mmCIF file of C-alpha atoms and ligand atoms in Angstrom:
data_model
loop_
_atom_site.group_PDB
_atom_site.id
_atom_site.type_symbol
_atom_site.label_atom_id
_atom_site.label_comp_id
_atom_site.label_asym_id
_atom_site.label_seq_id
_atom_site.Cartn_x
_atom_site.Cartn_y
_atom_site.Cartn_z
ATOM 1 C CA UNK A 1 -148.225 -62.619 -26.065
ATOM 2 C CA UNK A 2 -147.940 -65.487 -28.753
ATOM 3 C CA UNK A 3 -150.648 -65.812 -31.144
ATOM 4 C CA UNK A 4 -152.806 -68.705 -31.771
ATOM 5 C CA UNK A 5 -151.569 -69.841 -35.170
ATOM 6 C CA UNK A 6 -151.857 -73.663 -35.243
ATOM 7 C CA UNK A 7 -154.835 -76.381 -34.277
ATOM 8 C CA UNK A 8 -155.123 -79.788 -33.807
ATOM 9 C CA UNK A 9 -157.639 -81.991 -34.961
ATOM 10 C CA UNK A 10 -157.257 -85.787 -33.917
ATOM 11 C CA UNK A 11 -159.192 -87.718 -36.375
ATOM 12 C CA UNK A 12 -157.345 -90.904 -35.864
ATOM 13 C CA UNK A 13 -160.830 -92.714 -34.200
ATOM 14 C CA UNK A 14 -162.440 -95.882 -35.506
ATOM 15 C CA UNK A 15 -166.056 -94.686 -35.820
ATOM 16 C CA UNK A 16 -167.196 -98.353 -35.023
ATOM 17 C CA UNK A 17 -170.528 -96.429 -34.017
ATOM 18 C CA UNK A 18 -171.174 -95.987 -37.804
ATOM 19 C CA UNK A 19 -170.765 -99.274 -39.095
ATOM 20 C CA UNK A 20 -170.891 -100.045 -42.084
ATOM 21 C CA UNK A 21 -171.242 -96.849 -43.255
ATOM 22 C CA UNK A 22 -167.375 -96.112 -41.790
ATOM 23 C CA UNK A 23 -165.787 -99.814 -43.154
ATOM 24 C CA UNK A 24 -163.764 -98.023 -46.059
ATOM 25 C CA UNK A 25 -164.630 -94.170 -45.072
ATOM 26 C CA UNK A 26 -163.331 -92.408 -42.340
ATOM 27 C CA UNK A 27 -166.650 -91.263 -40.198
ATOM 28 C CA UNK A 28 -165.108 -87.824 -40.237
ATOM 29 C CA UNK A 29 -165.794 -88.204 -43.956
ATOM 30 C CA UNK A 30 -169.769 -88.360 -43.516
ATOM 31 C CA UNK A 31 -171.367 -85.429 -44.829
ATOM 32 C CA UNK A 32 -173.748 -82.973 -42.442
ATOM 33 C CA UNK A 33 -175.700 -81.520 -45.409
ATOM 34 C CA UNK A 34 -173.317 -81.177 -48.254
ATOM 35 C CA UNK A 35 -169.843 -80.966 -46.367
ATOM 36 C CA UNK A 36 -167.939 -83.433 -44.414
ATOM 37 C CA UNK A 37 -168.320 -83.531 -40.487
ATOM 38 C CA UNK A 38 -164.180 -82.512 -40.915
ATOM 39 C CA UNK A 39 -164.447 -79.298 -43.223
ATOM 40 C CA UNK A 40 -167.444 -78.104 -41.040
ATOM 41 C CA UNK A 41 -164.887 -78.325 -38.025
ATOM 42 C CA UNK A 42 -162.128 -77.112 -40.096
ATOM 43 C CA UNK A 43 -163.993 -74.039 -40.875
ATOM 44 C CA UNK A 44 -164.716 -73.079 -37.185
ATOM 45 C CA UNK A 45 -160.786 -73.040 -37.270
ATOM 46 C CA UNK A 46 -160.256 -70.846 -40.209
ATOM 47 C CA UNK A 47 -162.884 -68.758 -39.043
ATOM 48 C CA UNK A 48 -160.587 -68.008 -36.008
ATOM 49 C CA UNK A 49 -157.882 -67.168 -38.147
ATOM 50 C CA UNK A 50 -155.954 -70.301 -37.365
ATOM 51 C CA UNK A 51 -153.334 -70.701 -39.878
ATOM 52 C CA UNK A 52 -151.669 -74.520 -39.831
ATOM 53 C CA UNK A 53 -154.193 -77.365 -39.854
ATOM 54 C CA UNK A 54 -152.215 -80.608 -37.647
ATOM 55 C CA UNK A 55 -153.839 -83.954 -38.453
ATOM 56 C CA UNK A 56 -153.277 -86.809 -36.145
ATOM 57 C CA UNK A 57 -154.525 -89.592 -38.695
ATOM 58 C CA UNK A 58 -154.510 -93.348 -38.656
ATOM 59 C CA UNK A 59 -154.639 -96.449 -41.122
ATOM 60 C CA UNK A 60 -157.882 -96.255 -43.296
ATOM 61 C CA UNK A 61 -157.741 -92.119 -42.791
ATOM 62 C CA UNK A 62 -156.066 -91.177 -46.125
ATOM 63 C CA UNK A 63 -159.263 -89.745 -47.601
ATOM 64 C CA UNK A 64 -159.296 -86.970 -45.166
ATOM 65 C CA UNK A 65 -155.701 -85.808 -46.781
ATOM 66 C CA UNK A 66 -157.346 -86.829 -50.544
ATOM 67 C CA UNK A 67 -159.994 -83.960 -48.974
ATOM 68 C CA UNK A 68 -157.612 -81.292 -47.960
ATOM 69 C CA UNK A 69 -155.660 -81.894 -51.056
ATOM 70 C CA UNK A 70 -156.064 -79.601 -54.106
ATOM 71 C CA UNK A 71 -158.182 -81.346 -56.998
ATOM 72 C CA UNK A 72 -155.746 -80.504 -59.912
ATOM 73 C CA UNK A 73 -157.959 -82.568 -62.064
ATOM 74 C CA UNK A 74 -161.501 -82.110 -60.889
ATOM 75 C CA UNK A 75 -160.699 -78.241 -61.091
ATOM 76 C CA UNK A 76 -159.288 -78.381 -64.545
ATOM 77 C CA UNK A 77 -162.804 -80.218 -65.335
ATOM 78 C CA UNK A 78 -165.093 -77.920 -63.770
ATOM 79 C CA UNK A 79 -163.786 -75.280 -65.661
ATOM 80 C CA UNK A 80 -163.548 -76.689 -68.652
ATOM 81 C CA UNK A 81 -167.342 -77.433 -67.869
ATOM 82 C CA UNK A 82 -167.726 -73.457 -67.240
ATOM 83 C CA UNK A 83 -169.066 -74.537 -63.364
ATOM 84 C CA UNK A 84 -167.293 -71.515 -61.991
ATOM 85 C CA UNK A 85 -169.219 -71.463 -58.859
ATOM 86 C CA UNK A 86 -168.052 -74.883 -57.537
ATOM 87 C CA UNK A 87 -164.774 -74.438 -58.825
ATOM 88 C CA UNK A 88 -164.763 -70.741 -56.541
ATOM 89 C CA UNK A 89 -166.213 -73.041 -53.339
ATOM 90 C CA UNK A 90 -163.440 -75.471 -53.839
ATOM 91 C CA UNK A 91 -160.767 -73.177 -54.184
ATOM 92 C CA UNK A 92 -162.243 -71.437 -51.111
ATOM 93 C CA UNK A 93 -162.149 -74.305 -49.085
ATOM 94 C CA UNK A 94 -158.579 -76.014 -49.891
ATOM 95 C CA UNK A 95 -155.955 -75.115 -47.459
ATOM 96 C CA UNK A 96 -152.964 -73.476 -49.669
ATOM 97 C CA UNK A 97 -149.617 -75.376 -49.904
ATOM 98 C CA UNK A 98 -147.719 -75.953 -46.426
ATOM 99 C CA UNK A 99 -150.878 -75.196 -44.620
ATOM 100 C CA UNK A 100 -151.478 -78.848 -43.460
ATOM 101 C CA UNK A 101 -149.685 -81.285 -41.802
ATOM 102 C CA UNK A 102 -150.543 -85.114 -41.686
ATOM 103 C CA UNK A 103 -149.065 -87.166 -39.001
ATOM 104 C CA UNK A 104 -150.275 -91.304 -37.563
ATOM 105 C CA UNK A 105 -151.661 -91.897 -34.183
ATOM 106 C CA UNK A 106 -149.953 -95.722 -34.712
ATOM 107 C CA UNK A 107 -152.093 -97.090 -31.582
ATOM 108 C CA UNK A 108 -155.151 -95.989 -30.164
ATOM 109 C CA UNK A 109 -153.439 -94.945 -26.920
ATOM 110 C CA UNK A 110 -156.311 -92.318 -26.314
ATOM 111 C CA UNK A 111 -157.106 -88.546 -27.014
ATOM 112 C CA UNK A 112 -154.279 -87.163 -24.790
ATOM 113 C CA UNK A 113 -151.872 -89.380 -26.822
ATOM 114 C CA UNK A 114 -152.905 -88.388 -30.064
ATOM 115 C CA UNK A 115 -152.631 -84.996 -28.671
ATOM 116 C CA UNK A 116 -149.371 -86.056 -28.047
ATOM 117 C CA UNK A 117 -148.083 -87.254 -31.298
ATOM 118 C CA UNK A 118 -148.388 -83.641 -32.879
ATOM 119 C CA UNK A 119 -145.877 -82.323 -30.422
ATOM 120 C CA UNK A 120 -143.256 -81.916 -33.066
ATOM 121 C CA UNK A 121 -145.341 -80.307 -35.967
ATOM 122 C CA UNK A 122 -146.689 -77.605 -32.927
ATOM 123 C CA UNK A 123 -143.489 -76.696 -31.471
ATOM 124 C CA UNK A 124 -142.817 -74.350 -28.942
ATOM 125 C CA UNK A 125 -146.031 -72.207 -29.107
ATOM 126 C CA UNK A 126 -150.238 -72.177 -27.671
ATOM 127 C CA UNK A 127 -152.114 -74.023 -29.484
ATOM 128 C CA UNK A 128 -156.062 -75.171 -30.407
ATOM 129 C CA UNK A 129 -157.729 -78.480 -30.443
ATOM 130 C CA UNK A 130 -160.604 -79.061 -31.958
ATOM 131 C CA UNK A 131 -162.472 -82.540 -31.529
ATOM 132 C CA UNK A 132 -164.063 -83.410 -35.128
ATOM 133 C CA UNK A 133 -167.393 -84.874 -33.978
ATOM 134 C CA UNK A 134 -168.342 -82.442 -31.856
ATOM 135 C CA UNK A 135 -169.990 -79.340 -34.298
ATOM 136 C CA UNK A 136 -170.578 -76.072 -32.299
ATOM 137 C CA UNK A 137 -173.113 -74.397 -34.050
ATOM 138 C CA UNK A 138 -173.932 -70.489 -33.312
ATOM 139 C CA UNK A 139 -173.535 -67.278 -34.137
ATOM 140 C CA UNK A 140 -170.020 -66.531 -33.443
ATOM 141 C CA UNK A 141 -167.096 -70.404 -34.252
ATOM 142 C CA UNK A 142 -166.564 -71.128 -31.091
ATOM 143 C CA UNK A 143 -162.712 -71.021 -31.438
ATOM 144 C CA UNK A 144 -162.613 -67.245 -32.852
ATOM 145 C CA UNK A 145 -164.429 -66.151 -29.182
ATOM 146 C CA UNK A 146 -162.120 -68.115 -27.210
ATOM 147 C CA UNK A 147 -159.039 -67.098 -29.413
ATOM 148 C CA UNK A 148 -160.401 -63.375 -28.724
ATOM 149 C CA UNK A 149 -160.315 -64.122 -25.105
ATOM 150 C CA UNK A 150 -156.991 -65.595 -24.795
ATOM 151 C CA UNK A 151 -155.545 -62.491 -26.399
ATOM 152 C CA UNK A 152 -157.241 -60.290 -23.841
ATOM 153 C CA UNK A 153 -156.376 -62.672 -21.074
ATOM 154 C CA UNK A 154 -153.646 -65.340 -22.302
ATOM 155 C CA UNK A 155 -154.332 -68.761 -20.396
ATOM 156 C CA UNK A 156 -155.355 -72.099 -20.833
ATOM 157 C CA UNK A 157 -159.008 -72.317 -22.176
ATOM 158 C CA UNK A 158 -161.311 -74.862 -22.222
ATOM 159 C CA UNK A 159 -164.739 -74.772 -24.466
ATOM 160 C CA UNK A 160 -167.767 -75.385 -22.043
ATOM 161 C CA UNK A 161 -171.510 -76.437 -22.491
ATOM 162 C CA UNK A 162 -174.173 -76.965 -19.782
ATOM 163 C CA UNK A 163 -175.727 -80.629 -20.160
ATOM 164 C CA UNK A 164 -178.308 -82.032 -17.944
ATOM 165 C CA UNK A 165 -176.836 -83.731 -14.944
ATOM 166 C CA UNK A 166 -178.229 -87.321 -16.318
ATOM 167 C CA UNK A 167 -175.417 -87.018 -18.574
ATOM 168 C CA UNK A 168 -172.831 -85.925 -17.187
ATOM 169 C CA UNK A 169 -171.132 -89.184 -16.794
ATOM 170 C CA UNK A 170 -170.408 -89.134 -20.971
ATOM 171 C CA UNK A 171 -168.026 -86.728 -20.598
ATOM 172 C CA UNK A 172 -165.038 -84.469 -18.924
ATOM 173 C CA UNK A 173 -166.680 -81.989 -16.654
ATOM 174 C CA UNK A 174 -165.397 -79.011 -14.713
ATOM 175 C CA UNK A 175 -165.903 -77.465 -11.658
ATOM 176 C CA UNK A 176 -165.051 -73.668 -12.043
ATOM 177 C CA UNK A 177 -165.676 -70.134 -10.089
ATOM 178 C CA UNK A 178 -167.649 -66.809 -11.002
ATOM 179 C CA UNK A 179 -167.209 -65.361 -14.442
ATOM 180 C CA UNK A 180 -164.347 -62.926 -14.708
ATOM 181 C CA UNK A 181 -163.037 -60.726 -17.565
ATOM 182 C CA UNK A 182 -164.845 -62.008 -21.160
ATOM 183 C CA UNK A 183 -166.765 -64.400 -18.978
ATOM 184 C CA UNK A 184 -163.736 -66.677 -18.808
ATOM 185 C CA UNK A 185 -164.519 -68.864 -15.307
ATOM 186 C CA UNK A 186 -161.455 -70.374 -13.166
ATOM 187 C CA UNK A 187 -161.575 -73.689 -13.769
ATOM 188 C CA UNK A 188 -161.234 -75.126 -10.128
ATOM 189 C CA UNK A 189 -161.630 -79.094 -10.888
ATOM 190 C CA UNK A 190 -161.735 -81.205 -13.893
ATOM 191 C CA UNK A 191 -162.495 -84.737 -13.576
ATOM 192 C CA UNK A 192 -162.823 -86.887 -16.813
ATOM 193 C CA UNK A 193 -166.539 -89.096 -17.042
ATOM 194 C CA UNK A 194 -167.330 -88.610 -13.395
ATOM 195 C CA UNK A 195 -169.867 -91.666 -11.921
ATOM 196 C CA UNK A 196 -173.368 -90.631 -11.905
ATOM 197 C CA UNK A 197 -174.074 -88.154 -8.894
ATOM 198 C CA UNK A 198 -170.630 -87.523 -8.338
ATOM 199 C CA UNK A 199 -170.260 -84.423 -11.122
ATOM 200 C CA UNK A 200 -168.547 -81.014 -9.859
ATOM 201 C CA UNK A 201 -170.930 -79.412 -12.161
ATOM 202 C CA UNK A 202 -173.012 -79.626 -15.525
ATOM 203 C CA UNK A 203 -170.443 -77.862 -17.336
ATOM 204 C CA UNK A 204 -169.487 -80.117 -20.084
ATOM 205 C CA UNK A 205 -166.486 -79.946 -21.837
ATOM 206 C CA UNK A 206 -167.280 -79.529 -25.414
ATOM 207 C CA UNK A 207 -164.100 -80.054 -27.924
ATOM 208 C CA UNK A 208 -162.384 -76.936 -28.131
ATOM 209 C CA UNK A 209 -159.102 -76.235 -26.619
ATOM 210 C CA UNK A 210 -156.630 -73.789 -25.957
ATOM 211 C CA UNK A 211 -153.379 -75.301 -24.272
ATOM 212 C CA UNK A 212 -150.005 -74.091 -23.325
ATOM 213 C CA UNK A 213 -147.122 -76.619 -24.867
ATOM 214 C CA UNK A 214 -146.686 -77.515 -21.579
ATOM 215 C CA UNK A 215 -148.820 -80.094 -21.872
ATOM 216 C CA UNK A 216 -146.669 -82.331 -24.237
ATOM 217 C CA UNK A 217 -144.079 -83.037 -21.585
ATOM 218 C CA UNK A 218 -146.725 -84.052 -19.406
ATOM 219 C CA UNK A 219 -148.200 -86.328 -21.605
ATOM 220 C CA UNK A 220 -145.056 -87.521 -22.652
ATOM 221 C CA UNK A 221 -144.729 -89.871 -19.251
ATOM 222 C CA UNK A 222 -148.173 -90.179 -17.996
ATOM 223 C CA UNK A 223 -149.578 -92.721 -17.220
ATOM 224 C CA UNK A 224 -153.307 -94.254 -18.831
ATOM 225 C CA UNK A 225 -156.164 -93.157 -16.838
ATOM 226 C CA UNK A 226 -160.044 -94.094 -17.614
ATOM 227 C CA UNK A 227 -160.789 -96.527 -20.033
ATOM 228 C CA UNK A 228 -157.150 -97.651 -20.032
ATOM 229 C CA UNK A 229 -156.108 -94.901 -22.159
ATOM 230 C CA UNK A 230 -153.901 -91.733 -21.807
ATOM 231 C CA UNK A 231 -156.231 -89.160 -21.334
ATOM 232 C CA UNK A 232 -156.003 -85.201 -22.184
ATOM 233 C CA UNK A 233 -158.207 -84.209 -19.021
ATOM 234 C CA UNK A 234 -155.619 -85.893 -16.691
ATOM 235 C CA UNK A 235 -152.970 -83.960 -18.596
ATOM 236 C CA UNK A 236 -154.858 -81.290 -17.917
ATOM 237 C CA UNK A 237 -155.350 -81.274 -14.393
ATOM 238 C CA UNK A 238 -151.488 -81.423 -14.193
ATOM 239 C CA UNK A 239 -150.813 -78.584 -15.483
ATOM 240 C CA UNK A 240 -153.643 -76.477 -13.937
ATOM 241 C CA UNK A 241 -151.537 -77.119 -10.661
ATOM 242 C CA UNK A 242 -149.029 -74.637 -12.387
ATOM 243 C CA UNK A 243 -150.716 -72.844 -14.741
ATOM 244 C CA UNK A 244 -154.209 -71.064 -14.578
ATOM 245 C CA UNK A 245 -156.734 -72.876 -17.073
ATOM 246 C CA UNK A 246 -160.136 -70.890 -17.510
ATOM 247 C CA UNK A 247 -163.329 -72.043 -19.145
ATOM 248 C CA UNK A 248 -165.132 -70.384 -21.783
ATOM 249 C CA UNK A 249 -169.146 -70.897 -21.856
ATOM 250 C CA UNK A 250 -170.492 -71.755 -25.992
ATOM 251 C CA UNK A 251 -173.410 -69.593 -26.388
ATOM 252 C CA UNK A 252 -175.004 -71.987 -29.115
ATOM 253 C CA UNK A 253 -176.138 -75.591 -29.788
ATOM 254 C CA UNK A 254 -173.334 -78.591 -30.116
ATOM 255 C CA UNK A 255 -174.438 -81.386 -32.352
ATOM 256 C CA UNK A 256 -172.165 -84.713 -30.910
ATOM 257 C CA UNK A 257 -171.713 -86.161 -34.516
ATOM 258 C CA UNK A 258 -170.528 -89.101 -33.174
ATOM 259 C CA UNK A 259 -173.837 -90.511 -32.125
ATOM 260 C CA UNK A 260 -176.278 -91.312 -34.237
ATOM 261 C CA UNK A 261 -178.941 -88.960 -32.942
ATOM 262 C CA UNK A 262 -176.433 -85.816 -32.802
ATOM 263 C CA UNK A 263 -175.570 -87.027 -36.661
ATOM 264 C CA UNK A 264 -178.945 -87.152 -37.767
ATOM 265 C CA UNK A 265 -180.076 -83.624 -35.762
ATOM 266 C CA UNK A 266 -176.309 -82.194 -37.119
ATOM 267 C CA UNK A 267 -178.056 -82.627 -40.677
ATOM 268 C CA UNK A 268 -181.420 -80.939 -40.209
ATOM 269 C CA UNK A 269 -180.314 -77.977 -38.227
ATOM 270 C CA UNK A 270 -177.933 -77.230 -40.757
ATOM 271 C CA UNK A 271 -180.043 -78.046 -43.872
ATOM 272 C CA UNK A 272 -182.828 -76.050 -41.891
ATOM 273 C CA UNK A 273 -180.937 -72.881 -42.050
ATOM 274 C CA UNK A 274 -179.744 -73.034 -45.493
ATOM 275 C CA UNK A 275 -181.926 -70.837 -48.186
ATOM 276 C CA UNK A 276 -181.771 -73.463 -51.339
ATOM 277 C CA UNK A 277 -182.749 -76.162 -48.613
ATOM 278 C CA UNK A 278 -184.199 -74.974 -45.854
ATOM 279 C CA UNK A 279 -187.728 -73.938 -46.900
ATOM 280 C CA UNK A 280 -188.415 -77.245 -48.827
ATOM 281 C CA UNK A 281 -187.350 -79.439 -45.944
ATOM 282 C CA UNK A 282 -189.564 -77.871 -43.997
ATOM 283 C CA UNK A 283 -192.417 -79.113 -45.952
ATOM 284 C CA UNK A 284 -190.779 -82.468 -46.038
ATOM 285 C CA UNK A 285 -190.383 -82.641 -42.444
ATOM 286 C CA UNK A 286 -194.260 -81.771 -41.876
ATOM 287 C CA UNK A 287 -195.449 -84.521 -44.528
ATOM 288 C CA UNK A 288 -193.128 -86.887 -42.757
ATOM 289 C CA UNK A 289 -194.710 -85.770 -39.708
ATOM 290 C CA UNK A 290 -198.022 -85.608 -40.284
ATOM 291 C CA UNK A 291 -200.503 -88.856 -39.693
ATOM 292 C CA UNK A 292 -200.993 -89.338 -43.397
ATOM 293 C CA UNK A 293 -197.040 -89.160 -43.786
ATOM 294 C CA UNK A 294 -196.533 -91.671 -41.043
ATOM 295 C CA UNK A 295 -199.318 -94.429 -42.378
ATOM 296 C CA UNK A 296 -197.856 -93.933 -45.791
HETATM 297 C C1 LIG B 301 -163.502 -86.572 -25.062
HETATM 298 C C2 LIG B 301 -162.919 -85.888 -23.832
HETATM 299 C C3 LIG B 301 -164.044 -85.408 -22.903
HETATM 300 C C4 LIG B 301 -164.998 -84.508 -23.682
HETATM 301 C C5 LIG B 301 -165.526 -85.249 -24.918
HETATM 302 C C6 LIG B 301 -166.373 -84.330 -25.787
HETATM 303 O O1 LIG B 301 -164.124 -87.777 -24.674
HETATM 304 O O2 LIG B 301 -162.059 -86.783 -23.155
HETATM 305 O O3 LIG B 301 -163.484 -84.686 -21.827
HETATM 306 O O4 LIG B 301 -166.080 -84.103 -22.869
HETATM 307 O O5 LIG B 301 -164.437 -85.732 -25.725
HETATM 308 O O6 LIG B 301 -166.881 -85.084 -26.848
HETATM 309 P P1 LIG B 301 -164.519 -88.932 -25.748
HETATM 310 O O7 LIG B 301 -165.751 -88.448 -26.445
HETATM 311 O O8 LIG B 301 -163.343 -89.043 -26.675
HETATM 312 O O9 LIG B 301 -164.743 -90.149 -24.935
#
């Protein structure tokens, strides 16, 4: 069985959703609390023990490498400055030498390409994706339970979320049979933003992946799909004719930070549960709340 060492993040999107707060910053770059929508997403992978980070970038993207990069000078200053508990965090967080790799998305060709374009750095081996604006927030990353269920029961996996059926039109959606070993479901149909009323299921698919480098050669000559652009799910559904692909169920919320509404409820569920915040926003939240708070 080959172990799940490297993941995937394709960052290379526009974020023309946030303008202008993404003209010069990539909207991976917007904090949810007090750490970029990336690191959040980035932890959920080194919580799973992933050990090579892949970035498929694009033009304007260089501050996410400035982020993963180790702050030679800002660490020398904190501890000249005796701020030993940031500089710990910091050090915590950096990936150590040779544990990234950078490569361009050069046209927005669509997820499946940018999948695509990290072929090389991957190799030969199963691998995770991880889609940066969704945040899966619960009590176990949702990568380290489907890593733990690909080593009891190597296959392709595919994260999962129910959604109400009004919505099911957003995004890919499966169609799968009765829960198995781990709870992993056969995925029986996958069908990329299905028309309203036409969805196998309510079973979302949420941003996490676990693929067999099979997929590359597919990608490699197919051709676009919805939207015009080469998609992932139609990659996908390819290689589920030869391969078995199961789906994994989140137990937990998932916060789409790439809408505004996700952003903004990304920020208070996660200030919400922290100790130094968490309390105080609270009150803040009631006063805003309240019908003095909302004359004022
Ligand atoms: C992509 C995937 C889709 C998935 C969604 C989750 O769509 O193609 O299957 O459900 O991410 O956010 P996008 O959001 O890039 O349109």
């Amino acid at each position: 069985m080959r172990r799940i060492r490297k993941a995937v993040f394709p960052v290379a999107g526009l974020g023309t959703r946030f303008l202008p707060a993404t003209k010069a910053i990539p909207k991976e770059m917007l904090t949810v609390v007090d750490r970029p929508v990336i690191q959040h997403v980035v932890d959920e992978a080194r919580a799973a023990g992933i050990e090579h980070l892949i970035f498929v970038t694009g033009r304007n993207k260089g501050a996410i490498e400035d982020h993963f990069d180790q702050g030679y000078e800002l660490e020398r200053t904190l501890a000249e400055r005796g701020k030993l508990r940031e500089l710990e965090e910091l050090r915590r967080d950096s990936p150590k030498a040779g544990e990234t790799s950078f490569t361009r998305q050069q046209a927005p060709l669509g997820l499946g390409h940018a999948v695509w374009c990290a072929r090389e750095i991957v190799g030969d081996e199963p691998f995770a994706v991880l889609l940066p604006d969704m945040l899966h927030h619960g009590r176990e990353p949702c990568l380290k339970g489907m890593i733990d269920a690909f080593e009891a029961q190597p296959s392709n996996i595919i994260a999962v979320s129910e959604v109400p059926m009004s919505e099911t039109h957003q995004y890919g959606i499966l169609g799968v049979g009765p829960p198995g070993r781990r709870g992993l479901m056969p995925v029986n149909s996958m069908v990329e933003k299905p028309p309203q009323g036409t969805a196998p299921s309510n079973l979302m698919v949420s941003g996490r992946y676990i693929l067999e480098p099979g997929v590359f050669s597919i990608l490699e000559t197919q051709p676009r799909g919805a939207g015009g652009e080469i998609q992932l799910t139609d990659a996908m559904i390819t290689l589920a004719r030869a391969r078995p692909f199961n789906a994994f169920r989140f137990e937990g919320r998932i916060f789409d930070t790439g809408t505004k509404l996700g952003f903004l409820a990304a920020n208070l569920a996660y200030a919400l549960e922290r100790p130094d915040l968490g309390p105080a926003l609270r009150d803040e939240l009631r006063a805003i709340l309240s019908p003095a708070g909302q004359k004022r």
